[in-house]
């Protein structure tokens, strides 16, 4: 999904102190002072300055360093080619238009000051309300540019022409968010579009009345978003869904480690899985702040990458962590990618027990066909139960009701069903699940039995010593979980294999005869397990029985 923008008119409503410029991410020796409504801030001399009041269609874009003065346009024209983020500021008046964008993370300056002592970064965004100047400053950054952006904000001063606002006015929007009309995108078959920045209400109304589209993709979270989301508020979400729009909530953050986009996920599968879980929590926080309820699908945008085995393992591990955490928080998971990279990798691992499958597929294949056929990128039977969105054309200007937007065209066949994820939480961990299984070198690997789950299983001789093979899982909440185990059965296997369950009150041991009931799930019982990521179930070699002890797979299901 390509993010996009527009060429905006540049103005020189600034004082340039010196000449030559330095890279935006460096500590600049040459700066200019930007003054707006009595708020004065030094920025690198090569940053562009855009007066939004002079261009009704200016695109607030952050793929290049810039300062934007005034409210973002309601109808921005954003051209193709915008990728990623560098750094930038938006400085605008505090009024009814900005009030709803204030959050609990917005810092408010003390009287007589233009700076705040503490600035909280959320998805690469810092925000400060300067009450003595009556302006809201939104600063965007990457991990590379954060230090420069923070230095800029801490160097601000007050000047002439400031118009103070009261603290009550600054916090006017600290209210509970409105709510969308049910889980998103809901149940819908038909056309939709996605665009870099959420359109204004007047634009959405014009398109609702005259276009064939009834769904819109919006970037709700992630530090790789390139455009401003000045219109995207809880009220905007509630208004669109009440008028019949279906929303496609999209996260754009960590990208494949072998790709060109940043920030990147780790090549290490265990770390990537943890990163995916962390991003899921952030995406849910963003969704809830916008009034997008539990049961909605949140789509993780992973742009095209040149797939390799190690890169594929990282991406699928990342999506596993993303999916597991979303399920634990009451949401469904989706993934967007190009057909030739992420989608091919995802569908190629559809039955791979090392990874947790996403719930919905959003694929980019610009073949011009408004349907959900993914060709040879993904078989029809995968994600075939109203779980698909096809981005079939990209980078196109369209005009409806006299209003032009730069869009990608989508075709949806979706149904989120109930307001909760599939019944309860469940995670399966195989001995080959990357980063989820650990065992000493005393444990061998075998493919002997066809009753195995996955490609192989582990075995070891019994011994009167602690040598546990552990299965690791990330559980959403502390509670009761059913633990089931899978193993191949054989007369030569152990008749009293100790399974160790790490409960909230200590380890409990359940012994299983692995000569019987192989090739199926065998329940060990229901146990109180702690929330969080850790070793939850193990197979011990300390057995009084005879024969090899087997470690194949475990399944943990919320009871």
Coordinates of C-alpha atoms in Angstrom, one line a residue:
X1 CA 0.0 0.0 0.0
X2 CA 1.7 3.1 -1.2
X3 CA 1.5 6.1 1.0
X4 CA 1.2 9.4 -0.8
X5 CA 1.3 13.2 -0.7
X6 CA 1.2 16.5 -2.7
X7 CA 3.5 19.3 -3.7
X8 CA 2.7 22.2 -1.5
X9 CA 3.5 25.9 -2.0
X10 CA 6.4 27.0 0.0
X11 CA 6.6 30.3 1.7
X12 CA 9.3 32.2 3.4
X13 CA 7.4 33.5 6.5
X14 CA 10.5 33.0 8.5
X15 CA 13.8 34.7 9.3
X16 CA 16.8 32.9 8.0
X17 CA 19.8 33.5 10.3
X18 CA 22.5 31.8 8.3
X19 CA 23.1 30.2 4.9
X20 CA 24.4 26.7 4.2
X21 CA 22.3 23.8 5.4
X22 CA 23.2 20.5 7.0
X23 CA 21.3 17.1 7.0
X24 CA 18.1 17.3 9.0
X25 CA 19.2 14.5 11.3
X26 CA 22.5 16.1 12.2
X27 CA 23.1 18.7 14.9
X28 CA 22.8 21.8 12.6
X29 CA 25.2 24.7 12.7
X30 CA 22.9 26.8 10.4
X31 CA 19.4 27.5 11.5
X32 CA 16.4 29.7 10.8
X33 CA 13.8 31.0 13.3
X34 CA 10.2 30.2 12.5
X35 CA 7.8 32.5 14.2
X36 CA 4.1 31.8 14.3
X37 CA 1.6 33.6 16.5
X38 CA 4.3 34.5 19.0
X39 CA 5.8 31.0 19.1
X40 CA 9.4 31.0 18.0
X41 CA 11.4 27.9 17.2
X42 CA 14.8 27.3 15.6
X43 CA 14.9 24.6 12.8
X44 CA 17.7 23.5 10.4
X45 CA 18.1 26.0 7.6
X46 CA 17.3 23.4 4.9
X47 CA 13.9 22.5 6.3
X48 CA 11.0 23.7 4.1
X49 CA 8.4 26.1 5.5
X50 CA 4.9 25.7 4.3
X51 CA 2.1 28.3 5.0
X52 CA -1.0 26.2 4.8
X53 CA -3.2 29.2 4.6
X54 CA -2.0 30.0 1.1
X55 CA -2.7 26.6 -0.4
X56 CA -6.1 25.0 -0.1
X57 CA -4.8 21.6 -1.2
X58 CA -1.4 21.4 0.5
X59 CA -0.4 18.0 1.6
X60 CA 1.2 17.8 5.1
X61 CA 3.9 15.2 4.4
X62 CA 6.8 14.0 6.5
X63 CA 9.0 12.1 4.0
X64 CA 11.0 15.4 3.8
X65 CA 11.9 17.7 6.7
X66 CA 9.4 20.6 6.9
X67 CA 7.5 23.0 9.1
X68 CA 3.8 23.5 8.4
X69 CA 2.0 26.6 9.7
X70 CA -1.8 26.6 10.2
X71 CA -4.5 24.0 10.0
X72 CA -3.9 21.1 7.5
X73 CA -6.1 21.3 4.4
X74 CA -9.4 19.5 4.4
X75 CA -8.8 18.4 0.8
X76 CA -5.1 17.7 0.4
X77 CA -3.8 16.5 -2.9
X78 CA -1.1 14.0 -2.2
X79 CA 0.8 12.6 -5.2
X80 CA 2.5 9.2 -5.6
X81 CA 6.0 8.4 -4.4
X82 CA 5.8 9.4 -0.7
X83 CA 7.6 6.8 1.4
X84 CA 8.6 6.7 5.0
X85 CA 9.2 9.5 7.4
X86 CA 12.0 12.0 8.3
X87 CA 11.0 14.8 10.7
X88 CA 8.7 17.8 10.8
X89 CA 6.5 20.1 12.7
X90 CA 2.9 21.2 12.4
X91 CA 2.2 24.5 14.3
X92 CA -1.5 25.5 14.4
X93 CA -3.9 27.5 16.5
X94 CA -5.6 25.9 19.4
X95 CA -9.3 26.1 18.6
X96 CA -12.3 23.9 18.0
X97 CA -10.5 22.3 15.1
X98 CA -7.5 21.1 17.1
X99 CA -9.2 20.5 20.5
X100 CA -10.2 16.9 19.7
X101 CA -6.7 16.0 18.6
X102 CA -5.3 16.6 22.1
X103 CA -4.7 13.4 24.1
X104 CA -3.4 12.4 27.5
X105 CA 0.1 12.5 26.0
X106 CA -0.2 16.2 25.0
X107 CA 2.2 18.3 27.1
X108 CA 0.9 21.6 28.3
X109 CA 3.3 24.4 28.9
X110 CA 3.4 26.4 32.2
X111 CA 2.6 30.1 32.1
X112 CA 5.3 32.2 30.6
X113 CA 7.0 29.3 28.8
X114 CA 7.2 27.9 25.3
X115 CA 8.6 24.5 26.3
X116 CA 7.4 21.6 28.4
X117 CA 9.6 19.6 30.8
X118 CA 8.3 16.2 29.8
X119 CA 7.4 15.1 26.2
X120 CA 6.0 11.7 25.6
X121 CA 6.5 10.1 22.2
X122 CA 3.7 8.0 20.8
X123 CA 4.2 6.3 17.4
X124 CA 6.9 8.8 16.6
X125 CA 4.9 11.8 17.5
X126 CA 5.5 14.5 20.2
X127 CA 2.8 17.1 21.0
X128 CA 2.9 20.2 23.1
X129 CA 0.2 22.8 23.7
X130 CA 1.8 26.2 24.2
X131 CA -0.9 28.0 26.1
X132 CA 0.7 31.5 26.2
X133 CA 0.9 31.5 22.4
X134 CA -2.3 29.6 21.8
X135 CA -0.7 27.1 19.5
X136 CA -0.6 23.3 19.2
X137 CA 2.8 21.9 18.1
X138 CA 2.8 18.4 16.7
X139 CA 6.3 17.1 16.0
X140 CA 7.0 13.9 14.0
X141 CA 10.2 11.9 14.1
X142 CA 12.0 8.6 13.5
X143 CA 14.4 6.9 15.9
X144 CA 17.2 8.6 14.0
X145 CA 15.6 12.1 14.1
X146 CA 14.0 12.1 17.6
X147 CA 17.0 13.8 19.3
X148 CA 17.0 16.6 16.8
X149 CA 13.3 17.1 17.1
X150 CA 13.4 17.2 20.9
X151 CA 16.3 19.7 20.7
X152 CA 14.2 21.9 18.5
X153 CA 11.2 21.8 20.8
X154 CA 13.2 22.5 23.9
X155 CA 14.8 25.6 22.2
X156 CA 11.5 27.3 21.5
X157 CA 10.7 30.7 23.0
X158 CA 7.8 33.2 23.2
X159 CA 7.8 36.3 21.1
X160 CA 5.5 39.2 20.2
X161 CA 2.0 38.6 18.9
X162 CA 1.2 35.7 21.3
X163 CA -2.5 35.2 22.2
X164 CA -2.8 33.0 25.3
X165 CA -5.6 30.4 25.8
X166 CA -6.8 29.1 29.1
X167 CA -5.8 25.7 30.4
X168 CA -9.5 24.7 30.2
X169 CA -9.5 25.5 26.5
X170 CA -6.3 23.5 25.9
X171 CA -8.0 20.5 27.5
X172 CA -11.4 21.0 26.0
X173 CA -11.4 17.7 24.2
X174 CA -10.3 15.4 27.0
X175 CA -13.5 13.5 26.8
X176 CA -14.4 9.9 26.2
X177 CA -14.3 9.1 22.5
X178 CA -17.3 8.5 20.4
X179 CA -17.8 5.0 19.2
X180 CA -17.9 3.5 15.8
X181 CA -21.1 1.7 14.7
X182 CA -19.9 -1.8 15.5
X183 CA -16.7 -3.7 14.7
X184 CA -14.8 -2.6 11.5
X185 CA -14.8 -3.1 8.6
X186 CA -17.9 -5.1 9.5
X187 CA -19.8 -7.2 6.9
X188 CA -19.5 -5.8 3.4
X189 CA -19.0 -6.9 -0.1
X190 CA -18.1 -4.1 -2.6
X191 CA -15.7 -1.4 -3.5
X192 CA -13.5 0.8 -1.2
X193 CA -10.4 2.9 -1.3
X194 CA -7.5 3.8 0.9
X195 CA -5.6 7.1 1.0
X196 CA -2.6 8.6 2.8
X197 CA -4.6 10.9 5.1
X198 CA -8.2 10.7 6.3
X199 CA -10.4 12.9 4.2
X200 CA -12.4 15.8 5.6
X201 CA -16.1 15.3 6.5
X202 CA -17.2 17.4 3.5
X203 CA -15.1 15.2 1.2
X204 CA -16.4 12.0 2.8
X205 CA -20.0 13.3 2.4
X206 CA -19.4 14.2 -1.3
X207 CA -18.0 10.8 -2.0
X208 CA -20.7 9.0 0.0
X209 CA -23.4 10.7 -2.2
X210 CA -21.8 10.2 -5.6
X211 CA -19.1 7.5 -5.6
X212 CA -19.4 3.7 -5.8
X213 CA -17.2 3.3 -2.7
X214 CA -18.5 2.4 0.7
X215 CA -15.3 1.5 2.6
X216 CA -12.2 3.6 3.4
X217 CA -8.8 2.6 4.6
X218 CA -7.3 4.8 7.3
X219 CA -3.9 4.7 8.9
X220 CA -4.6 4.7 12.6
X221 CA -1.2 3.9 14.1
X222 CA 2.5 3.4 13.4
X223 CA 5.7 5.4 13.1
X224 CA 6.1 4.9 9.4
X225 CA 3.0 6.9 8.4
X226 CA 4.1 9.7 6.1
X227 CA 1.0 11.9 6.1
X228 CA -0.7 13.9 8.8
X229 CA -4.0 12.6 10.3
X230 CA -5.5 15.9 11.3
X231 CA -9.0 14.8 10.4
X232 CA -8.8 11.3 12.1
X233 CA -10.6 11.7 15.5
X234 CA -13.1 9.6 17.4
X235 CA -15.8 12.0 16.1
X236 CA -14.7 11.5 12.5
X237 CA -14.8 7.7 13.0
X238 CA -18.3 7.8 14.5
X239 CA -19.6 10.1 11.8
X240 CA -18.4 7.9 9.0
X241 CA -19.7 4.7 10.3
X242 CA -23.0 6.2 11.2
X243 CA -23.3 7.3 7.6
X244 CA -22.7 3.9 6.2
X245 CA -18.9 3.8 5.6
X246 CA -16.9 0.7 6.5
X247 CA -13.5 1.5 7.9
X248 CA -10.3 -0.5 7.2
X249 CA -8.0 0.3 10.2
X250 CA -4.3 0.1 9.2
X251 CA -1.1 0.1 11.2
X252 CA 2.1 1.1 9.4
X253 CA 5.2 0.5 11.5
X254 CA 7.9 -2.1 11.4
X255 CA 8.8 -3.5 8.0
X256 CA 10.6 -6.6 6.8
X257 CA 14.3 -6.7 7.8
X258 CA 15.4 -7.4 4.2
X259 CA 13.3 -4.5 2.7
X260 CA 14.1 -0.8 2.2
X261 CA 11.5 0.7 4.5
X262 CA 12.1 1.7 8.1
X263 CA 11.8 1.1 10.9
X264 CA 12.6 -2.6 10.5
X265 CA 11.7 -5.6 12.5
X266 CA 14.4 -7.9 13.8
X267 CA 15.8 -10.8 11.8
X268 CA 15.7 -12.8 15.1
X269 CA 12.3 -14.6 15.0
X270 CA 11.8 -14.5 18.8
X271 CA 12.6 -10.8 18.9
X272 CA 10.3 -10.2 15.9
X273 CA 7.5 -12.0 17.6
X274 CA 7.9 -9.8 20.6
X275 CA 8.0 -6.7 18.5
X276 CA 4.7 -7.7 16.8
X277 CA 3.0 -8.1 20.1
X278 CA 4.2 -4.7 21.3
X279 CA 2.9 -3.1 18.1
X280 CA -0.4 -4.8 18.5
X281 CA -0.8 -3.3 22.0
X282 CA -0.1 0.2 20.5
X283 CA -2.5 -0.4 17.6
X284 CA -5.3 -1.4 20.0
X285 CA -4.6 1.7 22.1
X286 CA -5.0 3.8 19.0
X287 CA -8.1 2.0 17.9
X288 CA -9.8 2.4 21.3
X289 CA -8.9 6.1 21.4
X290 CA -10.7 6.5 18.1
X291 CA -13.7 4.5 19.3
X292 CA -13.0 1.5 17.0
X293 CA -14.3 -1.4 19.2
X294 CA -13.2 -4.9 20.0
X295 CA -14.0 -7.4 17.3
X296 CA -12.6 -5.1 14.6
X297 CA -9.9 -6.2 12.3
X298 CA -6.6 -4.3 12.6
X299 CA -4.4 -4.7 9.4
X300 CA -0.6 -4.6 9.7
X301 CA 0.9 -3.0 6.5
X302 CA 4.1 -4.7 5.6
X303 CA 5.3 -3.3 2.3
X304 CA 7.0 -5.3 -0.5
X305 CA 10.3 -7.0 0.3
X306 CA 12.7 -9.3 -1.5
X307 CA 11.8 -12.5 0.4
X308 CA 14.5 -14.9 1.7
X309 CA 14.0 -17.7 4.2
X310 CA 15.4 -15.7 7.1
X311 CA 13.4 -12.6 6.2
X312 CA 10.2 -14.7 5.7
X313 CA 10.7 -16.3 9.2
X314 CA 11.0 -12.8 10.7
X315 CA 7.9 -11.5 9.0
X316 CA 5.8 -14.5 9.9
X317 CA 7.0 -14.4 13.5
X318 CA 6.2 -10.7 13.7
X319 CA 2.7 -11.4 12.5
X320 CA 2.3 -14.3 14.9
X321 CA 3.1 -12.0 17.8
X322 CA 0.8 -9.3 16.3
X323 CA -2.1 -11.9 16.0
X324 CA -1.7 -13.5 19.4
X325 CA -1.7 -10.2 21.2
X326 CA -4.7 -8.8 19.3
X327 CA -6.7 -11.9 20.1
X328 CA -5.8 -11.5 23.7
X329 CA -7.0 -7.9 23.6
X330 CA -10.3 -8.7 21.8
X331 CA -9.4 -7.8 18.2
X332 CA -8.9 -9.7 15.0
X333 CA -5.7 -9.5 13.0
X334 CA -5.1 -8.7 9.3
X335 CA -2.1 -8.3 7.2
X336 CA -1.6 -6.1 4.1
X337 CA 1.3 -6.8 1.7
X338 CA 2.1 -7.2 -2.0
X339 CA 1.0 -10.5 -3.6
X340 CA 4.6 -11.3 -4.7
X341 CA 6.2 -11.0 -1.2
X342 CA 4.3 -10.9 2.0
X343 CA 1.1 -12.6 0.7
X344 CA 3.0 -15.4 -1.0
X345 CA 5.0 -16.0 2.2
X346 CA 1.9 -15.8 4.4
X347 CA -0.2 -18.2 2.3
X348 CA 2.8 -20.5 1.9
X349 CA 2.8 -21.0 5.7
X350 CA -0.9 -21.3 6.0
X351 CA -0.6 -24.8 7.7
X352 CA 2.8 -24.2 9.3
X353 CA 2.3 -24.7 13.1
X354 CA 5.4 -22.6 13.9
X355 CA 3.3 -19.5 13.2
X356 CA -0.1 -18.2 14.3
X357 CA -2.3 -17.5 11.3
X358 CA -3.8 -14.0 10.8
X359 CA -7.5 -13.7 10.5
X360 CA -7.9 -11.6 7.4
X361 CA -5.9 -11.0 4.2
X362 CA -5.5 -7.6 2.5
X363 CA -3.4 -8.1 -0.7
X364 CA -2.0 -5.7 -3.2
X365 CA -2.2 -7.0 -6.8
X366 CA -2.7 -4.2 -9.3
X367 CA -4.4 -6.3 -12.0
X368 CA -7.4 -4.0 -12.3
X369 CA -9.9 -6.7 -11.4
X370 CA -12.4 -5.7 -8.7
X371 CA -12.7 -9.1 -7.0
X372 CA -10.9 -11.1 -4.2
X373 CA -9.1 -13.6 -6.5
X374 CA -5.4 -13.6 -5.5
X375 CA -4.3 -15.8 -8.4
X376 CA -1.3 -18.0 -7.6
X377 CA -0.3 -15.7 -4.7
X378 CA -2.8 -17.4 -2.4
X379 CA -5.1 -20.4 -3.0
X380 CA -8.9 -19.7 -3.0
X381 CA -9.4 -21.9 0.0
X382 CA -7.1 -19.8 2.2
X383 CA -8.8 -16.8 3.9
X384 CA -11.8 -17.7 1.8
X385 CA -14.6 -17.2 4.4
X386 CA -15.2 -13.5 3.7
X387 CA -11.7 -12.7 4.9
X388 CA -10.2 -10.8 1.9
X389 CA -9.6 -7.3 0.6
X390 CA -8.0 -6.9 -2.8
X391 CA -6.2 -3.6 -3.6
X392 CA -6.6 -3.9 -7.4
X393 CA -5.4 -0.5 -8.6
X394 CA -3.1 2.0 -7.1
X395 CA -2.0 5.6 -7.3
X396 CA -5.0 7.1 -9.1
X397 CA -6.7 10.5 -8.9
X398 CA -10.5 10.3 -8.7
X399 CA -13.1 13.0 -8.5
X400 CA -16.6 12.5 -7.1
X401 CA -19.1 15.2 -6.2
X402 CA -16.5 17.7 -7.4
X403 CA -13.9 16.6 -4.9
X404 CA -10.6 15.0 -5.9
X405 CA -8.6 12.4 -3.9
X406 CA -5.5 10.4 -4.7
X407 CA -6.4 6.8 -3.9
X408 CA -5.8 3.1 -4.2
X409 CA -8.9 1.1 -5.2
X410 CA -9.9 -1.8 -3.1
X411 CA -12.5 -4.6 -3.3
X412 CA -13.8 -6.1 -0.1
X413 CA -15.5 -9.4 0.8
X414 CA -15.4 -9.3 4.6
X415 CA -17.3 -10.2 7.7
X416 CA -16.0 -9.7 11.2
X417 CA -18.9 -11.8 12.6
X418 CA -19.2 -11.5 16.4
X419 CA -17.7 -8.7 18.5
X420 CA -15.0 -11.0 19.8
X421 CA -12.2 -13.0 18.2
X422 CA -12.7 -16.7 17.5
X423 CA -14.0 -18.4 20.6
X424 CA -11.5 -17.7 23.3
X425 CA -7.7 -17.5 23.1
X426 CA -5.7 -20.4 21.8
X427 CA -2.1 -20.8 20.8
X428 CA -0.3 -23.9 19.5
X429 CA 3.4 -24.3 20.0
X430 CA 5.3 -27.0 18.1
X431 CA 8.9 -28.1 18.8
X432 CA 9.8 -26.3 15.5
X433 CA 8.0 -23.1 16.4
X434 CA 10.8 -20.5 16.1
X435 CA 11.8 -18.9 19.4
X436 CA 9.1 -20.9 21.3
X437 CA 10.8 -24.2 22.1
X438 CA 14.0 -24.9 24.0
X439 CA 15.7 -28.1 24.8
X440 CA 19.2 -29.3 25.7
X441 CA 21.5 -31.2 23.4
X442 CA 20.4 -34.4 25.1
X443 CA 17.2 -34.2 23.1
X444 CA 17.3 -35.8 19.7
X445 CA 15.2 -35.1 16.6
X446 CA 13.1 -37.7 14.8
X447 CA 10.7 -38.0 11.9
X448 CA 10.1 -41.8 12.5
X449 CA 6.4 -41.6 13.4
X450 CA 3.8 -40.4 10.9
X451 CA 1.6 -39.4 13.9
X452 CA 3.8 -36.4 14.6
X453 CA 2.5 -32.8 14.3
X454 CA 4.7 -30.8 11.9
X455 CA 7.9 -31.8 10.3
X456 CA 9.5 -33.7 13.3
X457 CA 9.5 -34.2 17.0
X458 CA 12.1 -34.4 19.9
X459 CA 13.0 -37.5 22.0
X460 CA 15.2 -38.3 24.9
X461 CA 16.0 -41.2 27.2
X462 CA 14.6 -41.0 30.8
X463 CA 17.0 -40.0 33.5
X464 CA 16.7 -39.1 37.2
X465 CA 17.7 -35.5 36.6
X466 CA 15.9 -32.2 35.6
X467 CA 16.3 -31.7 31.9
X468 CA 13.0 -30.1 30.8
X469 CA 12.1 -29.2 27.2
X470 CA 10.0 -26.0 27.5
X471 CA 7.3 -24.6 25.3
X472 CA 7.0 -20.8 25.5
X473 CA 3.7 -18.8 25.0
X474 CA 2.5 -15.3 25.4
X475 CA -0.8 -15.3 27.3
X476 CA -3.1 -12.2 27.2
X477 CA -4.5 -12.4 30.8
X478 CA -4.1 -14.4 34.0
X479 CA -6.8 -17.0 34.1
X480 CA -7.8 -20.6 33.5
X481 CA -6.5 -22.3 30.5
X482 CA -6.9 -25.8 29.1
X483 CA -3.5 -27.4 28.3
X484 CA -3.5 -30.2 25.6
X485 CA -0.5 -32.1 24.2
X486 CA 0.2 -33.8 20.9
X487 CA 2.7 -36.7 20.6
X488 CA 3.2 -39.8 18.4
X489 CA 2.5 -43.1 20.2
X490 CA 4.8 -46.1 20.0
X491 CA 5.4 -49.2 22.2
X492 CA 9.0 -48.0 22.6
X493 CA 8.0 -44.6 24.0
X494 CA 7.6 -43.8 27.7
X495 CA 4.6 -45.0 29.6
X496 CA 4.9 -42.3 32.3
X497 CA 6.1 -39.1 30.6
X498 CA 6.0 -36.1 33.0
X499 CA 4.5 -32.9 31.6
X500 CA 5.2 -29.9 33.7
X501 CA 2.6 -27.0 33.7
X502 CA 3.9 -23.7 35.2
X503 CA 0.8 -22.5 37.0
X504 CA 0.3 -19.4 39.1
X505 CA 0.8 -21.4 42.3
X506 CA 3.8 -23.4 41.1
X507 CA 4.7 -26.2 38.7
X508 CA 2.2 -29.1 38.5
X509 CA 3.2 -32.4 36.9
X510 CA 0.8 -34.6 34.9
X511 CA 2.0 -38.0 33.7
X512 CA 1.0 -39.4 30.3
X513 CA 1.4 -42.8 28.8
X514 CA 2.9 -42.0 25.4
X515 CA 2.3 -45.6 24.1
X516 CA -1.4 -44.8 23.7
X517 CA -3.6 -42.1 22.1
X518 CA -1.0 -40.8 19.7
X519 CA -1.6 -38.4 16.8
X520 CA -4.3 -36.4 18.5
X521 CA -4.8 -33.7 21.1
X522 CA -4.8 -35.1 24.7
X523 CA -6.0 -32.8 27.4
X524 CA -3.9 -32.5 30.6
X525 CA -6.6 -30.5 32.3
X526 CA -7.4 -26.8 33.1
X527 CA -4.8 -24.8 35.0
X528 CA -4.4 -21.2 36.3
X529 CA -1.7 -19.6 34.2
X530 CA -0.1 -16.2 34.4
X531 CA -0.4 -13.5 31.8
X532 CA 2.7 -12.6 29.7
X533 CA 5.4 -14.3 27.7
X534 CA 7.3 -17.2 29.3
X535 CA 7.7 -21.0 29.6
X536 CA 4.3 -22.4 30.3
X537 CA 4.5 -26.2 29.6
X538 CA 7.5 -28.5 29.6
X539 CA 8.3 -32.2 29.1
X540 CA 10.6 -33.7 31.7
X541 CA 13.1 -36.6 31.4
X542 CA 12.7 -37.4 35.1
X543 CA 10.4 -40.4 34.6
X544 CA 10.0 -43.7 36.5
X545 CA 8.7 -45.3 33.3
X546 CA 10.7 -46.9 30.4
X547 CA 11.1 -45.8 26.9
X548 CA 11.9 -42.5 25.2
X549 CA 10.0 -39.4 26.4
X550 CA 8.6 -37.4 23.5
X551 CA 8.2 -33.6 23.0
X552 CA 6.1 -32.7 20.0
X553 CA 3.5 -29.9 20.5
X554 CA 1.3 -28.3 23.1
X555 CA -1.9 -26.2 22.8
X556 CA -3.1 -23.7 25.4
X557 CA -6.7 -22.5 25.2
X558 CA -8.5 -20.0 27.4
X559 CA -11.1 -22.0 29.4

